[in-house]
Amino acid sequence: MKPGITTKVFLAVLLVALAVLLAMGVAGRWSFTRGFIGYMDELALQRLEDSIPRFTQAYAKNGNWDFLRANRRVWFHLSSPHTREEDQNKTMAEMPPPPESDLTGAIFRLSLLDGEQRFVMGNSHSAEEANAVRRPIVVDGRTVGWLVMAPFQSASGTGVQRFFDEQLHATLAIGGLAALFAVAISLWIARGLVAPLKQVAAATHRLAAGDYAERVESTTSDEVGRLAQDFNRLARTLEANERMRRDFMADVSHELRTPLAVLRGELEAIEDGVRPMNATSIESLKTEVLTLAQLVNDLNELALADVGALVYRKAPVAVAEPLDHTLAAFGDRLHDAGVGLETDFAPGLVVSADEARLGQLFRNLVENSIRYTDAGGLLKVITRRDGNEVCIDFLDSAPGVPDELLPKLFERFFRGEQSRNRATGGAGLGLAICRRIVEAHDGSIAAHASPLGGVWVALRFPALEG
């Protein structure tokens, strides 16, 4: 079985921690060893310098080095830093034997040569090393001998080795504790980092299975927290889209059912002889067919707009021209509906637009006002310039729409049920189409309460300097 993401993160963090720990241990060990040997060399050099006066005084007293040859007890007391000045006058029998540590340390690395560079006492091998430190012994202005100290090459000697062993054991103990700590930290990081990701992954599986109510708790503000927030936004969007899809299917079936039911009833009445086949019956059937055709056409327009398939041939357009043509075409219908018309067009307003689509937009808005404005009412159309925008306002009189329903006017199949209902006609698609047309022209459309008592539809388009 392949390891999971928790195991992978745990191993990755642990291996990095152990690699850093190992590198630091090796580097520390190397640095300590190197520094310790350097420190020992410094001590040895100082010991060499301190020993020169004693060897000088001993030579001056004896006149040669014969007293020192093969005499380890005297050799130790001359090379030892603990030798006091009064001890140098003691006889050989009175001198204590040298300790083992000094024998393996100082005496093992120190040697004495006479004035002709011949070996006298000490370690003959250290005297032959090329990098050994040499100091002359001068008596009465004459070099009578040489003290030679070989440098440390490695940790040696019982005391030195014991010290190194203790340091190694301490390093290993600290390294073991640090490794356990690294394991604990790696496990905590792996679980803490991966747990939210597992939660998002599990929620994603449920979301893919159709559970759009699934949400993930976001407790942090880092990338994982933002991932959870994005997942929740995605889930809400999918839930809203699914609800819209179901509502859309229900609305379409409802809108198609009504004219089809009327057509079926009319045809069955004619077939049964209940209703005669005359011009009135044909006109009624034609009306329902036109209603169906308009509904299908509107649905097709919306579908094309949603996928961006509507064709727009944009060019500079003076907004007053398509408005004049639209209002002139609706003149008789406005008169028959008992709706007055007032216009206030600012001159020189030009936008980049498809004139045919602008005409469709204006027709839908005027049609909406005629359909939902009470007889004796008023439709006011105003154009003006506001900074870099061209503003076109359609304001009609009562009845109005409650403020909480105004933002929903541009949704598919929406109608304010209080007064703007299906009895006045329409499937609730006209304003949805208007929104698509406005957005395609980089504009905005919004609905407000009209000062005249009805609805104020405000259009905003980028102005084109003409």
Coordinates of C-alpha atoms in Angstrom, one line a residue:
M1 CA 0.0 0.0 0.0
K2 CA 1.3 3.4 -0.9
P3 CA 2.0 5.8 1.9
G4 CA -0.5 8.6 2.5
I5 CA 0.1 12.3 2.5
T6 CA 0.4 12.3 6.3
T7 CA 3.2 9.7 6.2
K8 CA 4.9 11.5 3.3
V9 CA 4.9 14.9 5.1
F10 CA 6.0 13.2 8.4
L11 CA 8.9 11.5 6.7
A12 CA 9.9 14.6 4.7
V13 CA 10.0 16.8 7.8
L14 CA 11.7 14.1 9.9
L15 CA 14.4 13.4 7.3
V16 CA 15.1 17.1 7.0
A17 CA 15.4 17.5 10.8
L18 CA 17.6 14.5 11.1
A19 CA 19.8 15.6 8.2
V20 CA 20.3 19.0 9.8
L21 CA 20.9 17.3 13.2
L22 CA 23.5 15.0 11.7
A23 CA 25.2 17.8 9.8
M24 CA 25.4 19.9 12.9
G25 CA 26.7 17.0 14.9
V26 CA 29.4 16.1 12.4
A27 CA 30.4 19.8 12.0
G28 CA 30.4 20.4 15.7
R29 CA 32.5 17.3 16.3
W30 CA 35.0 18.3 13.6
S31 CA 35.1 21.8 14.9
F32 CA 35.5 20.7 18.5
T33 CA 38.3 18.2 17.7
R34 CA 40.1 20.7 15.5
G35 CA 39.8 23.5 18.1
F36 CA 40.8 21.2 20.9
I37 CA 44.0 20.1 19.2
G38 CA 44.7 23.7 18.4
Y39 CA 44.2 24.6 22.0
M40 CA 46.5 21.7 23.1
D41 CA 49.2 23.0 20.6
E42 CA 48.9 26.4 22.2
L43 CA 49.3 25.0 25.7
A44 CA 52.3 22.9 24.5
L45 CA 53.9 25.9 22.9
Q46 CA 53.5 27.9 26.1
R47 CA 54.9 25.0 28.0
L48 CA 57.9 25.0 25.7
E49 CA 58.5 28.7 26.2
D50 CA 58.2 28.3 30.0
S51 CA 60.7 25.4 30.0
I52 CA 63.5 27.2 28.2
P53 CA 64.7 29.2 31.3
R54 CA 64.9 26.0 33.4
F55 CA 66.9 24.2 30.7
T56 CA 69.2 27.3 30.4
Q57 CA 69.8 27.4 34.1
A58 CA 70.4 23.7 34.3
Y59 CA 73.0 23.8 31.5
A60 CA 74.7 26.8 33.0
K61 CA 75.0 24.9 36.3
N62 CA 76.3 21.6 34.9
G63 CA 78.2 22.9 31.8
N64 CA 76.9 20.2 29.5
W65 CA 73.9 17.9 28.9
D66 CA 75.4 14.7 30.3
F67 CA 73.5 15.1 33.5
L68 CA 70.3 14.7 31.6
R69 CA 71.0 11.8 29.3
A70 CA 68.8 8.8 30.1
N71 CA 67.6 10.5 33.3
R72 CA 63.8 10.6 33.0
R73 CA 63.3 11.9 36.5
V74 CA 65.4 15.0 35.9
W75 CA 64.0 15.4 32.4
F76 CA 60.4 15.5 33.8
H77 CA 61.2 18.1 36.4
L78 CA 62.9 20.4 33.8
S79 CA 60.0 20.1 31.3
S80 CA 57.2 20.2 33.9
P81 CA 55.4 23.5 34.4
H82 CA 54.9 22.6 38.1
T83 CA 58.6 22.5 38.9
R84 CA 59.5 25.3 41.3
E85 CA 62.8 27.1 41.4
E86 CA 63.8 25.5 44.8
D87 CA 63.0 22.0 43.4
Q88 CA 65.8 22.3 40.9
N89 CA 68.4 22.2 43.7
K90 CA 67.1 18.8 45.0
T91 CA 69.0 15.7 44.5
M92 CA 67.8 13.0 42.1
A93 CA 66.6 10.8 45.1
E94 CA 64.6 13.7 46.5
M95 CA 62.7 14.3 43.2
P96 CA 59.3 12.7 43.0
P97 CA 58.5 10.5 40.0
P98 CA 56.6 12.1 37.1
P99 CA 52.8 11.4 36.8
E100 CA 51.7 9.2 33.9
S101 CA 49.7 11.9 32.3
D102 CA 52.7 14.1 31.9
L103 CA 54.9 11.2 30.7
T104 CA 52.4 10.5 27.9
G105 CA 51.8 14.1 27.2
A106 CA 54.7 16.5 27.5
I107 CA 57.7 14.1 27.6
F108 CA 56.3 12.1 24.7
R109 CA 56.1 15.1 22.4
L110 CA 59.1 17.1 23.7
S111 CA 62.8 16.4 22.9
L112 CA 66.1 18.1 23.5
L113 CA 69.0 18.5 21.0
D114 CA 72.4 19.8 21.7
G115 CA 74.1 22.7 20.0
E116 CA 75.1 20.4 17.0
Q117 CA 71.4 19.2 16.6
R118 CA 72.2 15.8 18.1
F119 CA 69.5 14.1 20.1
V120 CA 70.0 14.3 23.9
M121 CA 66.7 13.3 25.6
G122 CA 63.0 13.0 25.0
N123 CA 61.2 11.6 22.0
S124 CA 63.6 11.0 19.1
H125 CA 60.8 10.7 16.6
S126 CA 59.1 14.0 17.4
A127 CA 62.5 15.7 16.9
E128 CA 62.6 14.5 13.3
E129 CA 59.2 15.9 12.4
A130 CA 59.3 18.6 9.8
N131 CA 56.6 20.8 11.3
A132 CA 57.9 20.5 14.9
V133 CA 58.4 23.8 16.8
R134 CA 62.1 24.5 17.7
R135 CA 63.4 27.0 20.3
P136 CA 67.1 27.7 21.0
I137 CA 68.7 27.4 24.4
V138 CA 71.3 30.2 24.7
V139 CA 73.9 30.4 27.4
D140 CA 76.4 33.3 27.5
G141 CA 75.4 34.2 23.9
R142 CA 76.0 30.7 22.6
T143 CA 73.4 28.3 21.4
V144 CA 74.0 25.2 23.5
G145 CA 70.8 23.3 22.6
W146 CA 67.4 23.2 21.1
L147 CA 64.0 22.3 22.6
V148 CA 61.7 20.7 20.0
M149 CA 57.9 20.2 20.4
A150 CA 56.0 18.1 18.0
P151 CA 52.4 19.3 17.4
F152 CA 49.3 17.3 18.2
Q153 CA 48.2 15.1 15.3
S154 CA 45.2 13.5 17.1
A155 CA 43.7 13.1 20.5
S156 CA 46.0 10.7 22.4
G157 CA 46.8 9.9 26.0
T158 CA 44.6 8.5 28.7
G159 CA 43.2 11.8 30.0
V160 CA 42.7 13.3 26.6
Q161 CA 40.9 10.2 25.3
R162 CA 38.7 10.0 28.4
F163 CA 37.8 13.7 27.8
F164 CA 36.9 13.0 24.1
D165 CA 34.9 9.9 25.1
E166 CA 32.9 12.0 27.6
Q167 CA 32.2 14.6 24.9
L168 CA 31.1 11.9 22.4
H169 CA 28.7 10.4 24.9
A170 CA 27.3 13.8 25.7
T171 CA 26.9 14.6 22.0
L172 CA 25.2 11.3 21.4
A173 CA 22.8 11.8 24.3
I174 CA 21.9 15.3 23.2
G175 CA 21.5 14.0 19.6
G176 CA 19.2 11.3 20.7
L177 CA 17.0 13.7 22.6
A178 CA 17.0 16.1 19.6
A179 CA 16.0 13.2 17.3
L180 CA 13.1 12.3 19.6
F181 CA 12.1 15.9 19.6
A182 CA 12.3 16.0 15.8
V183 CA 10.1 13.0 15.6
A184 CA 7.5 14.6 17.8
I185 CA 7.6 17.9 16.0
S186 CA 7.4 16.1 12.6
L187 CA 4.4 14.2 13.7
W188 CA 2.7 17.3 15.0
I189 CA 3.4 19.2 11.8
A190 CA 2.3 16.4 9.6
R191 CA -1.0 15.9 11.4
G192 CA -1.7 19.6 11.9
L193 CA -1.0 20.4 8.2
V194 CA -2.6 17.4 6.6
A195 CA -5.8 17.2 8.7
P196 CA -7.4 20.3 7.1
L197 CA -6.4 19.0 3.7
K198 CA -8.0 15.6 4.4
Q199 CA -11.1 17.4 5.5
V200 CA -11.3 19.4 2.3
A201 CA -10.6 16.2 0.2
A202 CA -13.4 14.3 2.0
A203 CA -15.8 17.2 1.5
T204 CA -14.8 17.4 -2.2
H205 CA -15.7 13.8 -2.7
R206 CA -19.1 14.4 -1.1
L207 CA -19.6 17.6 -3.2
A208 CA -18.7 15.6 -6.4
A209 CA -21.4 13.1 -5.4
G210 CA -24.0 15.8 -5.4
D211 CA -24.1 17.0 -1.7
Y212 CA -24.0 20.7 -2.4
A213 CA -24.8 21.5 1.2
E214 CA -21.3 20.3 2.3
R215 CA -19.1 22.9 4.0
V216 CA -15.6 22.9 5.5
E217 CA -14.8 24.7 8.8
S218 CA -12.0 27.3 8.3
T219 CA -10.0 27.9 11.5
T220 CA -6.8 29.5 10.1
S221 CA -6.0 32.4 7.8
D222 CA -3.1 30.7 6.0
E223 CA -3.2 29.0 2.6
V224 CA -5.0 26.0 4.0
G225 CA -7.6 28.3 5.5
R226 CA -8.1 30.1 2.2
L227 CA -8.5 26.8 0.5
A228 CA -11.3 25.9 2.9
Q229 CA -12.9 29.3 2.2
D230 CA -12.6 28.9 -1.5
F231 CA -14.1 25.4 -1.2
N232 CA -17.1 26.8 0.7
R233 CA -17.6 29.5 -1.9
L234 CA -17.5 26.9 -4.6
A235 CA -20.0 24.7 -2.7
R236 CA -22.3 27.7 -2.3
T237 CA -22.0 28.6 -6.0
L238 CA -22.8 25.0 -7.1
E239 CA -25.7 24.9 -4.6
A240 CA -27.1 28.1 -6.0
N241 CA -26.6 27.0 -9.6
E242 CA -28.3 23.7 -8.9
R243 CA -31.2 25.5 -7.3
M244 CA -31.4 27.9 -10.3
R245 CA -31.3 24.9 -12.7
R246 CA -34.2 23.3 -10.9
D247 CA -36.1 26.5 -10.7
F248 CA -35.4 27.2 -14.4
M249 CA -36.7 23.8 -15.4
A250 CA -39.8 24.2 -13.2
D251 CA -40.4 27.7 -14.6
V252 CA -40.0 26.7 -18.2
S253 CA -42.3 23.7 -17.8
H254 CA -44.8 26.0 -16.1
E255 CA -44.6 28.7 -18.8
L256 CA -45.0 26.1 -21.6
R257 CA -47.8 24.3 -19.9
T258 CA -50.2 27.2 -19.8
P259 CA -50.3 28.1 -23.6
L260 CA -50.2 24.4 -24.5
A261 CA -53.2 23.7 -22.2
V262 CA -55.1 26.6 -23.7
L263 CA -54.3 25.3 -27.2
R264 CA -55.4 21.8 -26.4
G265 CA -58.6 23.1 -24.8
E266 CA -59.4 25.2 -27.8
L267 CA -58.7 22.4 -30.3
E268 CA -60.8 19.9 -28.3
A269 CA -63.7 22.3 -28.1
I270 CA -63.6 22.9 -31.8
E271 CA -63.2 19.1 -32.4
D272 CA -66.2 18.4 -30.2
G273 CA -68.3 21.1 -31.9
V274 CA -68.6 23.1 -28.7
R275 CA -66.8 26.0 -30.3
P276 CA -67.2 26.9 -34.0
M277 CA -64.3 27.1 -36.3
N278 CA -64.4 30.8 -37.1
A279 CA -62.1 33.8 -37.2
T280 CA -62.3 34.3 -33.5
S281 CA -61.2 30.8 -32.7
I282 CA -58.3 31.0 -35.2
E283 CA -57.3 34.3 -33.6
S284 CA -57.3 32.8 -30.1
L285 CA -55.2 29.8 -31.3
K286 CA -52.8 32.2 -33.1
T287 CA -52.4 34.3 -29.9
E288 CA -51.3 31.2 -27.9
V289 CA -49.0 30.1 -30.7
L290 CA -47.4 33.5 -30.7
T291 CA -47.0 33.3 -27.0
L292 CA -45.2 30.0 -27.3
A293 CA -43.0 31.4 -30.1
Q294 CA -42.1 34.4 -28.1
L295 CA -41.2 32.3 -25.1
V296 CA -39.0 29.9 -27.2
N297 CA -37.4 32.9 -28.8
D298 CA -36.6 34.5 -25.5
L299 CA -35.2 31.3 -24.1
N300 CA -33.0 31.0 -27.2
E301 CA -31.8 34.6 -26.7
L302 CA -30.9 33.9 -23.1
A303 CA -29.1 30.6 -24.0
L304 CA -27.1 32.4 -26.7
A305 CA -26.2 35.2 -24.3
D306 CA -25.1 32.8 -21.6
V307 CA -22.6 31.1 -23.9
G308 CA -21.5 34.4 -25.5
A309 CA -22.9 33.4 -28.9
L310 CA -24.9 36.5 -29.5
V311 CA -23.3 38.6 -32.3
Y312 CA -22.7 42.3 -31.5
R313 CA -21.5 44.6 -34.3
K314 CA -20.5 47.7 -32.3
A315 CA -20.1 51.1 -33.8
P316 CA -20.5 54.7 -32.5
V317 CA -24.2 55.2 -31.9
A318 CA -26.0 58.4 -30.8
V319 CA -28.4 57.0 -28.1
A320 CA -31.2 59.4 -29.0
E321 CA -31.7 57.8 -32.4
P322 CA -32.7 54.3 -31.4
L323 CA -34.7 55.7 -28.5
D324 CA -36.7 58.0 -30.8
H325 CA -37.4 55.1 -33.2
T326 CA -38.5 52.8 -30.3
L327 CA -40.8 55.3 -28.7
A328 CA -42.3 56.3 -32.1
A329 CA -43.0 52.6 -32.8
F330 CA -44.8 52.2 -29.4
G331 CA -46.7 55.5 -29.7
D332 CA -50.1 53.8 -30.5
R333 CA -49.7 51.1 -27.8
L334 CA -48.8 53.7 -25.2
H335 CA -51.9 55.7 -26.2
D336 CA -54.2 52.6 -26.1
A337 CA -52.8 51.6 -22.7
G338 CA -53.5 55.1 -21.4
V339 CA -49.8 55.7 -20.5
G340 CA -48.4 59.2 -21.1
L341 CA -44.8 59.7 -22.4
E342 CA -42.3 62.4 -21.4
T343 CA -38.7 62.6 -22.8
D344 CA -35.6 64.6 -21.9
F345 CA -32.7 63.8 -24.1
A346 CA -29.3 65.5 -23.6
P347 CA -27.6 66.2 -27.0
G348 CA -24.4 64.6 -28.2
L349 CA -24.5 61.4 -26.2
V350 CA -22.6 58.7 -28.1
V351 CA -21.8 55.1 -27.1
S352 CA -20.0 52.2 -28.7
A353 CA -22.8 49.7 -29.3
D354 CA -24.8 47.5 -31.6
E355 CA -27.7 49.7 -32.6
A356 CA -30.0 46.7 -33.3
R357 CA -29.3 45.3 -29.8
L358 CA -29.9 48.7 -28.2
G359 CA -33.2 48.9 -30.0
Q360 CA -34.1 45.4 -28.6
L361 CA -33.1 46.6 -25.1
F362 CA -35.3 49.7 -25.4
R363 CA -38.2 47.8 -26.8
N364 CA -38.1 45.4 -23.9
L365 CA -38.1 48.2 -21.3
V366 CA -40.9 50.1 -23.0
E367 CA -42.9 46.9 -23.4
N368 CA -42.4 46.2 -19.7
S369 CA -43.6 49.6 -18.7
I370 CA -46.7 49.4 -20.9
R371 CA -47.5 45.9 -19.6
Y372 CA -47.2 46.8 -15.9
T373 CA -48.2 50.5 -15.6
D374 CA -51.8 51.4 -14.7
A375 CA -53.9 53.3 -17.1
G376 CA -53.5 57.0 -16.7
G377 CA -49.9 56.6 -15.7
L378 CA -46.7 58.0 -17.1
L379 CA -43.5 56.8 -18.6
K380 CA -40.5 59.2 -18.5
V381 CA -37.3 58.6 -20.5
I382 CA -34.3 60.7 -19.6
T383 CA -30.7 60.7 -21.1
R384 CA -27.8 62.6 -19.5
R385 CA -24.0 62.6 -19.1
D386 CA -22.4 61.7 -15.8
G387 CA -18.6 62.0 -15.9
N388 CA -17.4 59.2 -18.3
E389 CA -20.9 57.5 -18.5
V390 CA -24.0 57.9 -20.5
C391 CA -27.1 57.5 -18.3
I392 CA -30.4 56.4 -19.7
D393 CA -33.3 56.2 -17.2
F394 CA -36.8 54.7 -17.7
L395 CA -39.2 55.8 -14.9
D396 CA -42.8 54.7 -14.8
S397 CA -45.7 55.3 -12.4
A398 CA -47.6 52.9 -10.1
P399 CA -47.8 50.1 -9.3
G400 CA -44.3 49.6 -7.9
V401 CA -42.3 46.7 -6.7
P402 CA -41.2 46.3 -3.0
D403 CA -37.6 47.3 -2.4
E404 CA -36.5 43.8 -1.4
L405 CA -37.7 42.5 -4.7
L406 CA -36.1 45.1 -7.0
P407 CA -32.7 43.3 -7.3
K408 CA -34.6 40.2 -8.5
L409 CA -36.3 41.8 -11.4
F410 CA -33.5 40.8 -13.8
E411 CA -33.7 37.1 -12.9
R412 CA -35.3 34.6 -15.2
F413 CA -39.0 34.1 -14.8
F414 CA -39.2 36.6 -12.0
R415 CA -42.4 38.7 -11.6
G416 CA -43.5 40.7 -8.6
E417 CA -46.5 38.8 -7.7
Q418 CA -48.2 41.7 -5.8
S419 CA -49.2 43.6 -8.9
R420 CA -46.9 42.7 -11.8
N421 CA -48.2 39.1 -12.3
R422 CA -48.9 36.8 -15.2
A423 CA -52.3 38.2 -15.8
T424 CA -50.7 41.1 -17.5
G425 CA -48.7 38.8 -19.8
G426 CA -45.0 38.0 -20.2
A427 CA -42.9 35.1 -19.0
G428 CA -40.4 37.2 -16.9
L429 CA -37.6 36.9 -19.4
G430 CA -37.5 40.4 -20.9
L431 CA -35.5 42.1 -18.2
A432 CA -33.1 39.1 -18.0
I433 CA -32.4 39.6 -21.7
C434 CA -31.9 43.3 -21.1
R435 CA -29.2 42.6 -18.5
R436 CA -27.3 40.3 -20.9
I437 CA -27.4 43.0 -23.6
V438 CA -26.2 45.8 -21.2
E439 CA -23.4 43.6 -19.8
A440 CA -22.2 42.8 -23.4
H441 CA -21.8 46.6 -23.9
D442 CA -19.7 46.9 -20.7
G443 CA -22.5 48.7 -19.0
S444 CA -24.7 48.3 -15.9
I445 CA -28.4 48.0 -15.2
A446 CA -30.2 48.5 -11.9
A447 CA -33.8 48.8 -10.7
H448 CA -34.8 51.4 -8.1
A449 CA -38.1 52.8 -6.7
S450 CA -39.3 55.4 -9.1
P451 CA -40.2 58.9 -7.9
L452 CA -43.4 58.5 -10.0
G453 CA -44.5 55.5 -7.9
G454 CA -43.4 52.6 -10.2
V455 CA -40.0 51.3 -11.2
W456 CA -36.9 53.2 -12.2
V457 CA -34.6 51.2 -14.5
A458 CA -31.2 52.9 -14.7
L459 CA -28.8 52.1 -17.6
R460 CA -25.2 53.1 -17.5
F461 CA -22.8 52.9 -20.6
P462 CA -19.2 54.0 -21.1
A463 CA -19.4 57.3 -23.0
L464 CA -17.7 57.6 -26.4
E465 CA -16.3 61.0 -27.2
G466 CA -18.0 62.0 -30.4

